[in-house]
Amino acid sequence: MVNNLEAKKTRSGKIRASTLFKGVNVVIATSYKENNWDNLRSAASLLEAEGFVCYPQSSVSPSIRSEDNFVIMSNKPIVDKRENIQRAFFEKGIANARFLYVLPVRHDDKTYIGRTVAHEIAYAMLNNKPIIVSRPIQSFDATVPEGLVQIIKREMNNFLVVLPEDIKGQNRRCSPLRTLPETVSFGLPSEEKNYILGEIDVLLSDFAKGKH
């Protein structure tokens, strides 16, 4: 049960982060910086054309929330604090998704991923979700913990590379995304699983402190 303040906010038109992921079967992991919004919407549009339900949706109009400078991938304002939005991304989005679609960004002629995307990939691995990348990941932002870098590098051979222009395939039935296995066994040892969960806790704590 929500408290009175949360209920009042919800009645005023704001929504809970968990509702963003209802019915979603593909989660897109990428930079939410404004200069990447067009790439994000383009990928979502291609996936939606194949019948997938994406977060974020291609129709979303991203906004930067004034109180914490957090990018909101919703056409409605969200009640939750930034750390709870990211927690919902993990627990409601990735955990229930058919697969994770990763859009690395380009910098200095290389593709790279940042800290949050690295954690999202690691969480998908914990849940044995197929991981699709639009381009091979060539580098990592300096903020990505070295332990995560090494785990992801080791497992990248288990990622499927599907360029945005190849999402559709020759026809809808031939889309490479329609022949994915339900799960992928990454075989992470228990110490790595615990390490990943610990790093996710650190990430969410930094979100709460406004450090990320």
Coordinates of C-alpha atoms in Angstrom, one line a residue:
M1 CA 0.0 0.0 0.0
V2 CA 1.4 3.4 -0.9
N3 CA 1.5 6.1 1.7
N4 CA -0.7 9.2 1.4
L5 CA 2.0 11.3 -0.2
E6 CA 2.7 8.7 -2.8
A7 CA -1.0 8.2 -3.4
K8 CA -1.5 12.0 -3.8
K9 CA 1.4 12.1 -6.3
T10 CA 0.0 9.2 -8.3
R11 CA -3.5 10.8 -8.5
S12 CA -1.8 14.0 -9.7
G13 CA -0.7 12.1 -12.8
K14 CA 2.7 10.7 -11.8
I15 CA 3.3 7.0 -12.2
R16 CA 5.4 4.4 -10.4
A17 CA 8.5 3.1 -12.2
S18 CA 7.3 -0.5 -12.0
T19 CA 4.5 0.3 -14.4
L20 CA 7.0 1.2 -17.1
F21 CA 7.8 -2.4 -17.6
K22 CA 4.3 -4.0 -17.7
G23 CA 4.2 -6.2 -20.8
V24 CA 7.7 -5.3 -21.8
N25 CA 9.7 -8.2 -23.3
V26 CA 12.8 -6.4 -24.6
V27 CA 14.9 -3.9 -22.6
I28 CA 17.3 -1.6 -24.3
A29 CA 20.5 -0.8 -22.5
T30 CA 22.4 2.2 -23.7
S31 CA 23.5 5.7 -22.8
Y32 CA 20.6 8.0 -22.0
K33 CA 22.5 11.1 -22.8
E34 CA 20.6 13.5 -25.1
N35 CA 22.9 13.0 -28.0
N36 CA 22.0 9.3 -28.1
W37 CA 18.2 9.6 -27.9
D38 CA 17.7 9.3 -31.7
N39 CA 19.7 6.1 -31.8
L40 CA 17.7 4.7 -28.9
R41 CA 14.4 5.5 -30.5
S42 CA 15.5 4.1 -33.9
A43 CA 16.5 0.8 -32.3
A44 CA 13.2 0.7 -30.4
S45 CA 11.2 1.3 -33.6
L46 CA 12.9 -1.5 -35.4
L47 CA 12.3 -3.9 -32.5
E48 CA 8.7 -2.8 -32.3
A49 CA 8.2 -3.4 -36.0
E50 CA 9.1 -7.1 -35.3
G51 CA 6.4 -7.3 -32.6
F52 CA 8.5 -6.8 -29.5
V53 CA 7.4 -4.6 -26.7
C54 CA 10.3 -2.4 -25.7
Y55 CA 11.5 -0.3 -22.8
P56 CA 12.0 2.5 -23.7
Q57 CA 9.3 2.7 -26.4
S58 CA 10.1 4.5 -29.6
S59 CA 7.3 6.9 -29.0
V60 CA 8.7 8.2 -25.7
S61 CA 9.7 11.8 -25.4
P62 CA 12.7 11.7 -22.9
S63 CA 13.0 14.5 -20.4
I64 CA 15.5 15.5 -17.8
R65 CA 13.9 15.8 -14.3
S66 CA 14.7 19.1 -12.8
E67 CA 15.1 18.0 -9.2
D68 CA 17.9 15.5 -9.8
N69 CA 18.9 15.9 -13.5
F70 CA 17.8 12.3 -14.1
V71 CA 16.7 11.3 -17.6
I72 CA 13.2 10.0 -17.6
M73 CA 12.2 7.6 -20.4
S74 CA 8.5 8.1 -20.0
N75 CA 5.9 10.4 -21.4
K76 CA 4.5 10.8 -17.8
P77 CA 6.4 12.0 -14.7
I78 CA 7.5 9.3 -12.3
V79 CA 7.0 9.3 -8.5
D80 CA 10.1 7.2 -7.7
K81 CA 13.6 8.4 -6.9
R82 CA 16.3 7.7 -9.4
E83 CA 17.7 4.6 -7.5
N84 CA 14.3 3.0 -7.4
I85 CA 13.8 3.6 -11.1
Q86 CA 17.1 1.9 -11.8
R87 CA 16.1 -0.9 -9.4
A88 CA 12.9 -1.4 -11.4
F89 CA 15.0 -1.5 -14.6
F90 CA 16.8 -4.5 -13.1
E91 CA 14.1 -6.3 -11.2
K92 CA 11.0 -5.6 -13.4
G93 CA 12.6 -5.0 -16.7
I94 CA 15.6 -7.2 -17.3
A95 CA 14.5 -10.0 -15.0
N96 CA 11.3 -10.4 -17.1
A97 CA 12.6 -9.6 -20.5
R98 CA 13.0 -12.0 -23.4
F99 CA 16.4 -10.6 -24.0
L100 CA 18.6 -7.5 -23.4
Y101 CA 19.5 -5.4 -26.4
V102 CA 22.6 -3.4 -25.9
L103 CA 23.5 -0.3 -27.9
P104 CA 27.1 0.6 -27.3
V105 CA 27.9 4.3 -28.1
R106 CA 30.8 5.4 -30.3
H107 CA 33.7 7.5 -29.0
D108 CA 37.1 8.0 -30.7
D109 CA 36.1 5.5 -33.4
K110 CA 35.4 2.8 -30.8
T111 CA 32.3 1.4 -29.3
Y112 CA 32.1 1.5 -25.6
I113 CA 29.7 1.1 -22.7
G114 CA 29.5 3.0 -19.4
R115 CA 29.0 2.0 -15.8
T116 CA 25.3 1.6 -15.7
V117 CA 25.1 -0.4 -18.9
A118 CA 27.9 -2.7 -17.7
H119 CA 25.8 -3.4 -14.6
E120 CA 22.7 -4.1 -16.7
I121 CA 24.6 -6.6 -18.8
A122 CA 25.9 -8.3 -15.6
Y123 CA 22.4 -8.5 -14.2
A124 CA 21.2 -10.0 -17.4
M125 CA 24.0 -12.6 -17.1
L126 CA 22.9 -13.4 -13.6
N127 CA 19.4 -14.1 -14.9
N128 CA 20.7 -16.1 -17.9
K129 CA 19.1 -13.7 -20.4
P130 CA 20.2 -13.7 -24.0
I131 CA 22.3 -10.6 -24.6
I132 CA 22.2 -9.0 -28.0
V133 CA 24.6 -6.2 -29.0
S134 CA 24.1 -3.8 -31.9
R135 CA 27.9 -3.6 -32.3
P136 CA 30.8 -5.5 -30.6
I137 CA 31.8 -3.8 -27.4
Q138 CA 35.4 -2.5 -27.9
S139 CA 36.0 -0.5 -24.7
F140 CA 34.7 0.4 -21.3
D141 CA 34.3 3.7 -19.5
A142 CA 36.9 4.3 -16.8
T143 CA 34.0 4.2 -14.2
V144 CA 33.2 0.5 -14.9
P145 CA 34.6 -1.6 -12.1
E146 CA 37.5 -3.7 -13.3
G147 CA 36.0 -6.9 -12.0
L148 CA 32.9 -6.3 -14.2
V149 CA 35.1 -5.5 -17.2
Q150 CA 36.9 -8.8 -16.9
I151 CA 33.7 -10.8 -16.5
I152 CA 32.0 -9.2 -19.5
K153 CA 35.1 -9.5 -21.7
R154 CA 35.3 -13.2 -20.9
E155 CA 31.6 -13.8 -21.7
M156 CA 31.3 -11.6 -24.8
N157 CA 31.6 -14.7 -27.1
N158 CA 28.2 -15.6 -25.7
F159 CA 26.6 -12.3 -26.9
L160 CA 24.9 -12.2 -30.3
V161 CA 25.8 -9.3 -32.5
V162 CA 22.7 -8.1 -34.4
L163 CA 23.2 -4.8 -36.3
P164 CA 20.1 -2.5 -36.2
E165 CA 19.6 -2.9 -39.9
D166 CA 19.6 -6.7 -39.5
I167 CA 16.9 -6.9 -36.8
K168 CA 14.3 -7.5 -39.4
G169 CA 16.2 -10.1 -41.5
Q170 CA 15.0 -11.0 -44.9
N171 CA 11.4 -11.3 -43.6
R172 CA 9.8 -11.3 -40.2
R173 CA 10.1 -15.0 -39.7
C174 CA 13.8 -14.9 -40.5
S175 CA 14.6 -12.3 -37.9
P176 CA 17.7 -13.6 -35.9
L177 CA 16.0 -12.4 -32.8
R178 CA 13.1 -14.9 -33.3
T179 CA 15.4 -17.9 -33.0
L180 CA 17.0 -17.1 -29.7
P181 CA 17.1 -19.7 -27.0
E182 CA 14.9 -18.9 -24.0
T183 CA 17.9 -18.8 -21.7
V184 CA 21.7 -18.7 -22.0
S185 CA 23.7 -20.4 -19.3
F186 CA 26.7 -18.2 -18.5
G187 CA 27.8 -20.5 -15.7
L188 CA 29.0 -17.8 -13.4
P189 CA 30.6 -19.1 -10.2
S190 CA 28.9 -18.2 -7.0
E191 CA 31.7 -15.7 -6.0
E192 CA 31.2 -13.8 -9.3
K193 CA 27.4 -13.8 -8.8
N194 CA 27.9 -12.3 -5.3
Y195 CA 30.4 -9.8 -6.6
I196 CA 28.0 -8.6 -9.3
L197 CA 25.2 -8.2 -6.7
G198 CA 27.5 -6.3 -4.5
E199 CA 28.5 -3.9 -7.3
I200 CA 24.8 -3.4 -8.2
D201 CA 24.2 -2.4 -4.5
V202 CA 27.0 0.1 -4.8
L203 CA 25.6 1.5 -8.0
L204 CA 22.1 2.0 -6.5
S205 CA 23.7 3.5 -3.4
D206 CA 25.5 6.0 -5.6
F207 CA 22.3 6.8 -7.4
A208 CA 20.7 7.5 -4.1
K209 CA 23.5 9.8 -3.1
G210 CA 23.4 11.6 -6.5
K211 CA 26.9 10.5 -7.4
H212 CA 25.9 9.0 -10.7

